[in-house]
Amino acid sequence: MSNLYAHLLNAFLLTIVFIMFLRRVAPELRLVDLPDPRKQHEGAVPLCGGLSIFTAFMLTAIGFSDEMRIPWNMEVGLVLLVLVGAADDRWRLSARSRLCAELAAAIILVAFASNSQINLGTIITENPWLLSSLAGAILSVFFLVGTVNAFNMLDGIDGLAGASAAAALFWLALFSVHSGDGALALQELTVLAAVIGFLVFNMRHPWRPRASVFMGDAGSVMLGAVLAIAVIRLANGENGIPFATLLWVLAVPIVDTLSLIARRTMARRSPFSADRQHLHHLLVDMGVSHARAAGVLTAATVVCGGVGYIGLIAGVRDGVMAFGLLVPFFAHTAFVIFANGHIVPATRGRVGQQPQTFPSILGEKR
């Protein structure tokens, strides 16, 4: 247990040290985020949070015992995603380039896993329904890429992506302990400690009116991948936790992303075109402060993750857990309809157009 505390403290402190160093050199490296009509922050903010989280996690992992080591394919896949995310922060890569890199990383993460059978639970039959290795691998690749982009889109206001990732990591660590996967729990808790170190600089509070660093695409895609990897690993095999139960942990970003893609497609726009229709944008445009909007959506992630974990512990039927996911979906839909009916057009994104759209990018920036 003392080793666990040491690992967590190392990850937390290393993240702080790296952020304090990288934010000094970020302007020279052009790793800064500049405001535009949709990005309502002030000045050039360093995009070094994600790089710091990842570096702290990987350095801390060097001290893991042999049985707790991070699989090599996870290391390679995460390195690829972080490099592409950092390159996008610096040069704004094309949507196609980013998607190809994300698919390559997802394939590396999935193809070299020991088993790709995904447990869908007892939704249809009394026995667990296992996808074949091929079908499971295909689902895993799409789920990985989707979660990566969902978390990238979630990174829209100070503290939101980091706090939501922290909440999800907490619940997934409990799922991992329940499944007896100590190595995965250690990895999740270490990333959680690193994220908390980042939130010291990113979360708004009375003593910090705005974030001093952002995580950037390097951080959002890495965190999305870590969460997706954990879900896939926990749902693996006949004794795995049913996939739908684990989806509760990521219900908020997944539902928001799917809803946006559907609405943009119905409006005959690219699914990846940027606008101010995310949950956090709608809350802010309704007059909710950034800090409170981040708190509300993080609380929603905490509640949804708790539903999934309590449902597992209480033995709730897999079908109930699966169809129960319609509740956050309909709640999201109802809120979007309500919000769009109560936002004054002139205040939407501080411009006098409704809706306001922006250049198409894969994985939107704040």
Coordinates of C-alpha atoms in Angstrom, one line a residue:
M1 CA 0.0 0.0 0.0
S2 CA 2.9 2.3 0.8
N3 CA 4.2 1.8 -2.8
L4 CA 0.7 2.8 -4.1
Y5 CA 0.8 6.1 -2.2
A6 CA 4.4 6.7 -3.4
H7 CA 3.3 6.2 -7.1
L8 CA 0.4 8.5 -6.7
L9 CA 2.4 11.2 -5.0
N10 CA 5.1 10.9 -7.7
A11 CA 2.5 11.3 -10.5
F12 CA 0.9 14.3 -8.8
L13 CA 4.2 16.1 -8.1
L14 CA 5.8 15.3 -11.4
T15 CA 2.8 16.7 -13.3
I16 CA 3.1 20.0 -11.3
V17 CA 6.9 20.1 -12.0
F18 CA 6.5 19.5 -15.7
I19 CA 3.7 22.0 -16.1
M20 CA 5.7 24.7 -14.3
F21 CA 8.6 24.0 -16.7
L22 CA 6.7 23.6 -19.9
R23 CA 4.5 26.6 -19.5
R24 CA 7.6 28.7 -19.6
V25 CA 8.8 27.3 -22.9
A26 CA 5.4 26.7 -24.5
P27 CA 5.3 30.2 -26.2
E28 CA 8.6 29.5 -27.9
L29 CA 7.4 26.1 -29.0
R30 CA 4.1 27.7 -30.2
L31 CA 2.2 25.4 -28.0
V32 CA -0.3 28.0 -27.0
D33 CA -4.1 28.4 -27.5
L34 CA -5.2 31.8 -28.8
P35 CA -8.8 33.1 -28.4
D36 CA -11.1 33.3 -31.4
P37 CA -14.9 33.9 -31.8
R38 CA -15.6 30.5 -30.1
K39 CA -12.7 30.3 -27.6
Q40 CA -13.7 32.7 -24.9
H41 CA -10.5 32.8 -22.9
E42 CA -8.1 35.7 -22.5
G43 CA -4.6 35.8 -24.0
A44 CA -2.3 32.9 -25.1
V45 CA -2.7 30.0 -22.8
P46 CA 0.0 27.2 -22.7
L47 CA -1.1 23.8 -24.1
C48 CA 1.2 21.8 -21.9
G49 CA -1.1 20.1 -19.5
G50 CA -1.6 16.9 -21.5
L51 CA 2.1 16.5 -22.2
S52 CA 2.8 16.9 -18.5
I53 CA 0.2 14.3 -17.5
F54 CA 1.5 11.8 -20.0
T55 CA 5.1 12.3 -19.1
A56 CA 4.4 12.1 -15.3
F57 CA 2.4 8.9 -15.9
M58 CA 5.1 7.2 -18.0
L59 CA 7.9 8.1 -15.6
T60 CA 6.0 6.9 -12.6
A61 CA 5.2 3.7 -14.4
I62 CA 8.9 2.9 -14.6
G63 CA 8.7 2.1 -10.8
F64 CA 5.8 -0.4 -11.2
S65 CA 6.6 -4.0 -10.3
D66 CA 6.9 -6.5 -13.2
E67 CA 3.4 -7.8 -12.8
M68 CA 2.0 -4.2 -12.9
R69 CA 3.9 -3.1 -16.0
I70 CA 2.1 -1.3 -18.7
P71 CA 1.7 -3.5 -21.9
W72 CA 4.1 -2.4 -24.7
N73 CA 1.3 -1.9 -27.1
M74 CA -0.4 0.5 -24.7
E75 CA 2.8 2.5 -24.4
V76 CA 3.2 2.7 -28.2
G77 CA -0.4 3.5 -28.9
L78 CA -0.5 6.3 -26.3
V79 CA 2.8 7.7 -27.5
L80 CA 1.4 7.9 -31.0
L81 CA -1.7 9.6 -29.9
V82 CA 0.1 12.1 -27.7
L83 CA 2.5 13.0 -30.5
V84 CA -0.3 13.5 -33.0
G85 CA -2.2 15.6 -30.5
A86 CA 0.8 17.7 -29.8
A87 CA 1.4 18.2 -33.5
D88 CA -2.2 19.3 -33.9
D89 CA -1.8 21.7 -31.1
R90 CA 1.2 23.1 -32.9
W91 CA 0.3 23.0 -36.6
R92 CA -3.5 22.2 -36.8
L93 CA -3.4 18.9 -38.7
S94 CA -6.1 18.0 -41.2
A95 CA -9.1 16.0 -40.0
R96 CA -8.0 13.1 -42.3
S97 CA -4.5 13.0 -40.9
R98 CA -5.7 12.9 -37.3
L99 CA -8.3 10.3 -38.0
C100 CA -5.7 8.0 -39.7
A101 CA -3.3 8.4 -36.8
E102 CA -6.1 7.6 -34.3
L103 CA -7.1 4.5 -36.2
A104 CA -3.5 3.4 -36.4
A105 CA -3.1 3.9 -32.6
A106 CA -6.4 2.1 -31.9
I107 CA -5.3 -0.9 -34.1
I108 CA -2.0 -1.1 -32.2
L109 CA -3.8 -1.0 -28.9
V110 CA -6.4 -3.6 -29.9
A111 CA -4.6 -6.0 -32.3
F112 CA -1.8 -6.9 -29.9
A113 CA -4.1 -7.4 -26.9
S114 CA -4.3 -11.0 -25.6
N115 CA -8.1 -11.3 -26.2
S116 CA -10.6 -9.1 -28.0
Q117 CA -13.8 -10.9 -27.0
I118 CA -16.2 -8.3 -25.6
N119 CA -18.8 -9.4 -23.0
L120 CA -22.2 -7.8 -23.9
G121 CA -23.8 -9.5 -20.9
T122 CA -27.1 -11.4 -20.6
I123 CA -29.2 -9.0 -22.6
I124 CA -30.4 -11.6 -25.1
T125 CA -29.7 -15.0 -23.5
E126 CA -29.2 -16.3 -20.0
N127 CA -25.5 -16.8 -20.7
P128 CA -23.1 -14.0 -21.3
W129 CA -23.1 -13.0 -25.0
L130 CA -19.5 -12.8 -26.1
L131 CA -18.5 -11.1 -29.4
S132 CA -16.1 -13.1 -31.5
S133 CA -12.4 -11.9 -31.4
L134 CA -12.9 -10.3 -34.8
A135 CA -16.2 -8.6 -34.0
G136 CA -14.8 -7.6 -30.6
A137 CA -11.7 -6.1 -32.2
I138 CA -13.7 -4.1 -34.7
L139 CA -16.0 -2.8 -31.9
S140 CA -12.9 -1.9 -29.7
V141 CA -11.3 0.1 -32.5
F142 CA -14.4 2.1 -33.2
F143 CA -15.0 2.6 -29.5
L144 CA -11.4 3.8 -28.9
V145 CA -11.5 6.3 -31.8
G146 CA -15.0 7.5 -30.7
T147 CA -14.0 7.9 -27.1
V148 CA -10.8 9.8 -28.0
N149 CA -12.8 12.3 -30.0
A150 CA -15.6 12.5 -27.4
F151 CA -13.1 13.6 -24.8
N152 CA -11.4 15.9 -27.2
M153 CA -14.8 17.6 -27.8
L154 CA -15.5 17.7 -24.1
D155 CA -12.4 19.9 -23.5
G156 CA -14.3 23.1 -24.0
I157 CA -14.2 25.0 -20.7
D158 CA -11.8 25.2 -17.9
G159 CA -11.6 22.1 -15.7
L160 CA -14.3 20.1 -17.5
A161 CA -12.3 17.5 -19.3
G162 CA -9.8 17.0 -16.5
A163 CA -12.5 16.8 -13.8
S164 CA -14.7 14.5 -15.9
A165 CA -11.7 12.2 -16.6
A166 CA -10.8 12.1 -12.9
A167 CA -14.4 11.1 -12.0
A168 CA -14.4 8.4 -14.7
L169 CA -10.9 7.1 -13.7
F170 CA -12.1 6.9 -10.1
W171 CA -15.1 4.7 -11.0
L172 CA -13.1 2.5 -13.4
A173 CA -10.5 2.0 -10.7
L174 CA -13.3 0.6 -8.4
F175 CA -14.5 -1.6 -11.3
S176 CA -10.9 -2.9 -11.7
V177 CA -10.6 -3.7 -8.0
H178 CA -13.9 -5.5 -8.2
S179 CA -12.6 -7.5 -11.1
G180 CA -9.3 -8.3 -9.4
D181 CA -7.3 -6.5 -12.0
G182 CA -4.8 -4.8 -9.7
A183 CA -2.5 -3.7 -12.6
L184 CA -5.3 -1.8 -14.4
A185 CA -6.4 -0.2 -11.1
L186 CA -2.8 1.0 -10.5
Q187 CA -2.6 2.5 -14.0
E188 CA -6.0 4.3 -13.6
L189 CA -5.1 5.7 -10.1
T190 CA -1.7 6.9 -11.3
V191 CA -3.3 8.8 -14.3
L192 CA -5.9 10.1 -11.8
A193 CA -3.2 11.5 -9.6
A194 CA -1.5 13.1 -12.6
V195 CA -4.8 14.6 -13.7
I196 CA -5.4 16.1 -10.2
G197 CA -1.9 17.7 -10.5
F198 CA -3.1 19.3 -13.8
L199 CA -6.3 20.5 -12.3
V200 CA -4.3 22.6 -9.8
F201 CA -3.6 24.9 -12.8
N202 CA -6.7 24.3 -14.9
M203 CA -9.7 24.3 -12.5
R204 CA -11.4 27.6 -11.8
H205 CA -11.9 28.5 -8.1
P206 CA -12.1 31.7 -6.0
W207 CA -8.3 32.0 -5.9
R208 CA -7.9 31.3 -9.6
P209 CA -10.4 33.1 -11.9
R210 CA -9.3 31.3 -15.0
A211 CA -7.1 28.4 -16.1
S212 CA -3.3 29.1 -16.5
V213 CA -2.8 26.0 -18.7
F214 CA -4.9 23.9 -21.0
M215 CA -4.4 20.2 -21.6
G216 CA -4.5 20.6 -25.4
D217 CA -5.3 17.8 -27.8
A218 CA -2.3 15.8 -26.6
G219 CA -4.0 15.5 -23.2
S220 CA -7.6 15.0 -24.3
V221 CA -6.9 12.2 -26.8
M222 CA -4.6 10.5 -24.3
L223 CA -7.2 10.6 -21.5
G224 CA -9.9 9.4 -23.9
A225 CA -7.7 6.5 -25.0
V226 CA -6.8 5.5 -21.4
L227 CA -10.5 5.4 -20.4
A228 CA -11.5 3.4 -23.5
I229 CA -8.6 0.9 -23.0
A230 CA -9.8 0.4 -19.4
V231 CA -13.4 -0.2 -20.5
I232 CA -12.3 -2.7 -23.2
R233 CA -10.1 -4.5 -20.8
L234 CA -12.7 -4.8 -18.1
A235 CA -15.3 -6.0 -20.6
N236 CA -13.0 -8.7 -21.9
G237 CA -13.9 -12.4 -21.8
E238 CA -16.7 -14.4 -20.3
N239 CA -15.9 -13.1 -16.8
G240 CA -15.7 -9.5 -17.9
I241 CA -18.0 -6.8 -16.8
P242 CA -20.9 -6.3 -19.3
F243 CA -20.0 -3.6 -21.8
A244 CA -23.2 -1.6 -21.3
T245 CA -22.6 -1.4 -17.5
L246 CA -19.2 0.1 -18.1
L247 CA -20.6 2.6 -20.6
W248 CA -22.3 4.4 -17.7
V249 CA -18.9 5.8 -16.7
L250 CA -18.6 7.6 -20.1
A251 CA -22.3 8.3 -20.6
V252 CA -22.0 12.1 -20.5
P253 CA -19.3 12.6 -23.2
I254 CA -20.6 9.8 -25.4
V255 CA -24.2 10.9 -25.4
D256 CA -23.2 14.5 -26.0
T257 CA -21.0 13.5 -29.0
L258 CA -23.6 11.2 -30.6
S259 CA -26.3 13.8 -30.2
L260 CA -24.1 16.5 -31.8
I261 CA -23.2 14.2 -34.7
A262 CA -26.9 13.4 -35.3
R263 CA -28.0 17.0 -35.1
R264 CA -25.2 18.2 -37.5
T265 CA -26.0 15.4 -39.9
M266 CA -29.7 16.3 -39.9
A267 CA -28.7 19.9 -40.6
R268 CA -26.6 18.7 -43.6
R269 CA -23.3 19.8 -42.0
S270 CA -20.2 17.8 -41.4
P271 CA -20.5 15.8 -38.2
F272 CA -17.2 17.2 -37.1
S273 CA -17.9 20.9 -37.9
A274 CA -17.6 23.0 -34.8
D275 CA -20.3 25.0 -33.2
R276 CA -21.6 26.0 -29.7
Q277 CA -24.1 23.1 -29.2
H278 CA -22.1 21.1 -26.7
L279 CA -23.7 20.8 -23.3
H280 CA -21.0 23.0 -21.7
H281 CA -21.5 25.7 -24.4
L282 CA -25.2 25.7 -24.0
L283 CA -24.9 26.1 -20.2
V284 CA -22.4 29.0 -20.6
D285 CA -24.6 30.7 -23.2
M286 CA -27.5 30.4 -20.8
G287 CA -25.5 32.5 -18.3
V288 CA -24.1 29.7 -16.1
S289 CA -20.5 30.5 -15.1
H290 CA -17.6 28.3 -16.5
A291 CA -16.8 27.0 -13.1
R292 CA -20.4 26.0 -12.3
A293 CA -21.0 24.5 -15.8
A294 CA -17.9 22.3 -15.3
G295 CA -19.1 21.4 -11.9
V296 CA -22.6 20.4 -13.1
L297 CA -21.3 18.2 -15.9
T298 CA -18.6 16.6 -13.7
A299 CA -21.3 15.9 -11.2
A300 CA -23.3 14.2 -14.0
T301 CA -20.4 12.0 -14.8
V302 CA -20.0 11.1 -11.1
V303 CA -23.7 10.2 -10.8
C304 CA -23.7 8.2 -14.1
G305 CA -20.5 6.3 -13.0
G306 CA -22.1 5.6 -9.7
V307 CA -25.2 4.2 -11.3
G308 CA -23.0 1.8 -13.3
Y309 CA -21.0 0.7 -10.3
I310 CA -23.9 0.3 -7.9
G311 CA -25.8 -1.6 -10.6
L312 CA -22.9 -4.1 -10.9
I313 CA -22.6 -4.5 -7.1
A314 CA -26.3 -4.8 -6.6
G315 CA -26.7 -7.4 -9.4
V316 CA -29.1 -5.4 -11.6
R317 CA -29.9 -7.3 -14.7
D318 CA -27.7 -6.5 -17.7
G319 CA -30.7 -5.6 -19.9
V320 CA -31.9 -3.0 -17.4
M321 CA -28.4 -1.5 -17.3
A322 CA -28.3 -1.4 -21.1
F323 CA -31.7 0.1 -21.7
G324 CA -31.2 2.4 -18.8
L325 CA -28.7 4.3 -20.9
L326 CA -31.7 5.8 -22.7
V327 CA -32.3 7.9 -19.5
P328 CA -29.2 10.1 -19.9
F329 CA -29.9 10.2 -23.7
F330 CA -33.5 11.5 -23.3
A331 CA -32.4 13.8 -20.4
H332 CA -29.7 15.3 -22.7
T333 CA -32.2 15.7 -25.6
A334 CA -34.7 17.5 -23.3
F335 CA -32.1 19.8 -22.0
V336 CA -30.8 20.7 -25.5
I337 CA -34.4 21.6 -26.6
F338 CA -34.9 23.6 -23.5
A339 CA -31.6 25.4 -23.7
N340 CA -31.9 26.3 -27.4
G341 CA -35.3 27.9 -26.6
H342 CA -33.9 30.0 -23.8
I343 CA -30.7 31.4 -25.2
V344 CA -30.8 34.9 -26.6
P345 CA -29.4 34.8 -30.1
A346 CA -27.2 37.8 -29.6
T347 CA -25.5 36.2 -26.6
R348 CA -24.7 32.9 -28.3
G349 CA -21.0 32.8 -28.5
R350 CA -20.9 36.6 -28.1
V351 CA -21.9 37.0 -31.7
G352 CA -25.1 38.0 -33.4
Q353 CA -25.6 34.9 -35.5
Q354 CA -27.6 31.8 -34.7
P355 CA -26.4 29.2 -35.1
Q356 CA -22.7 30.1 -35.2
T357 CA -20.6 27.6 -37.1
F358 CA -16.8 27.4 -37.5
P359 CA -14.3 25.6 -39.8
S360 CA -14.6 21.8 -39.8
I361 CA -12.1 20.1 -37.6
L362 CA -11.9 16.6 -36.2
G363 CA -11.9 16.9 -32.4
E364 CA -12.9 20.5 -31.6
K365 CA -10.7 22.9 -29.6
R366 CA -12.1 25.1 -26.9

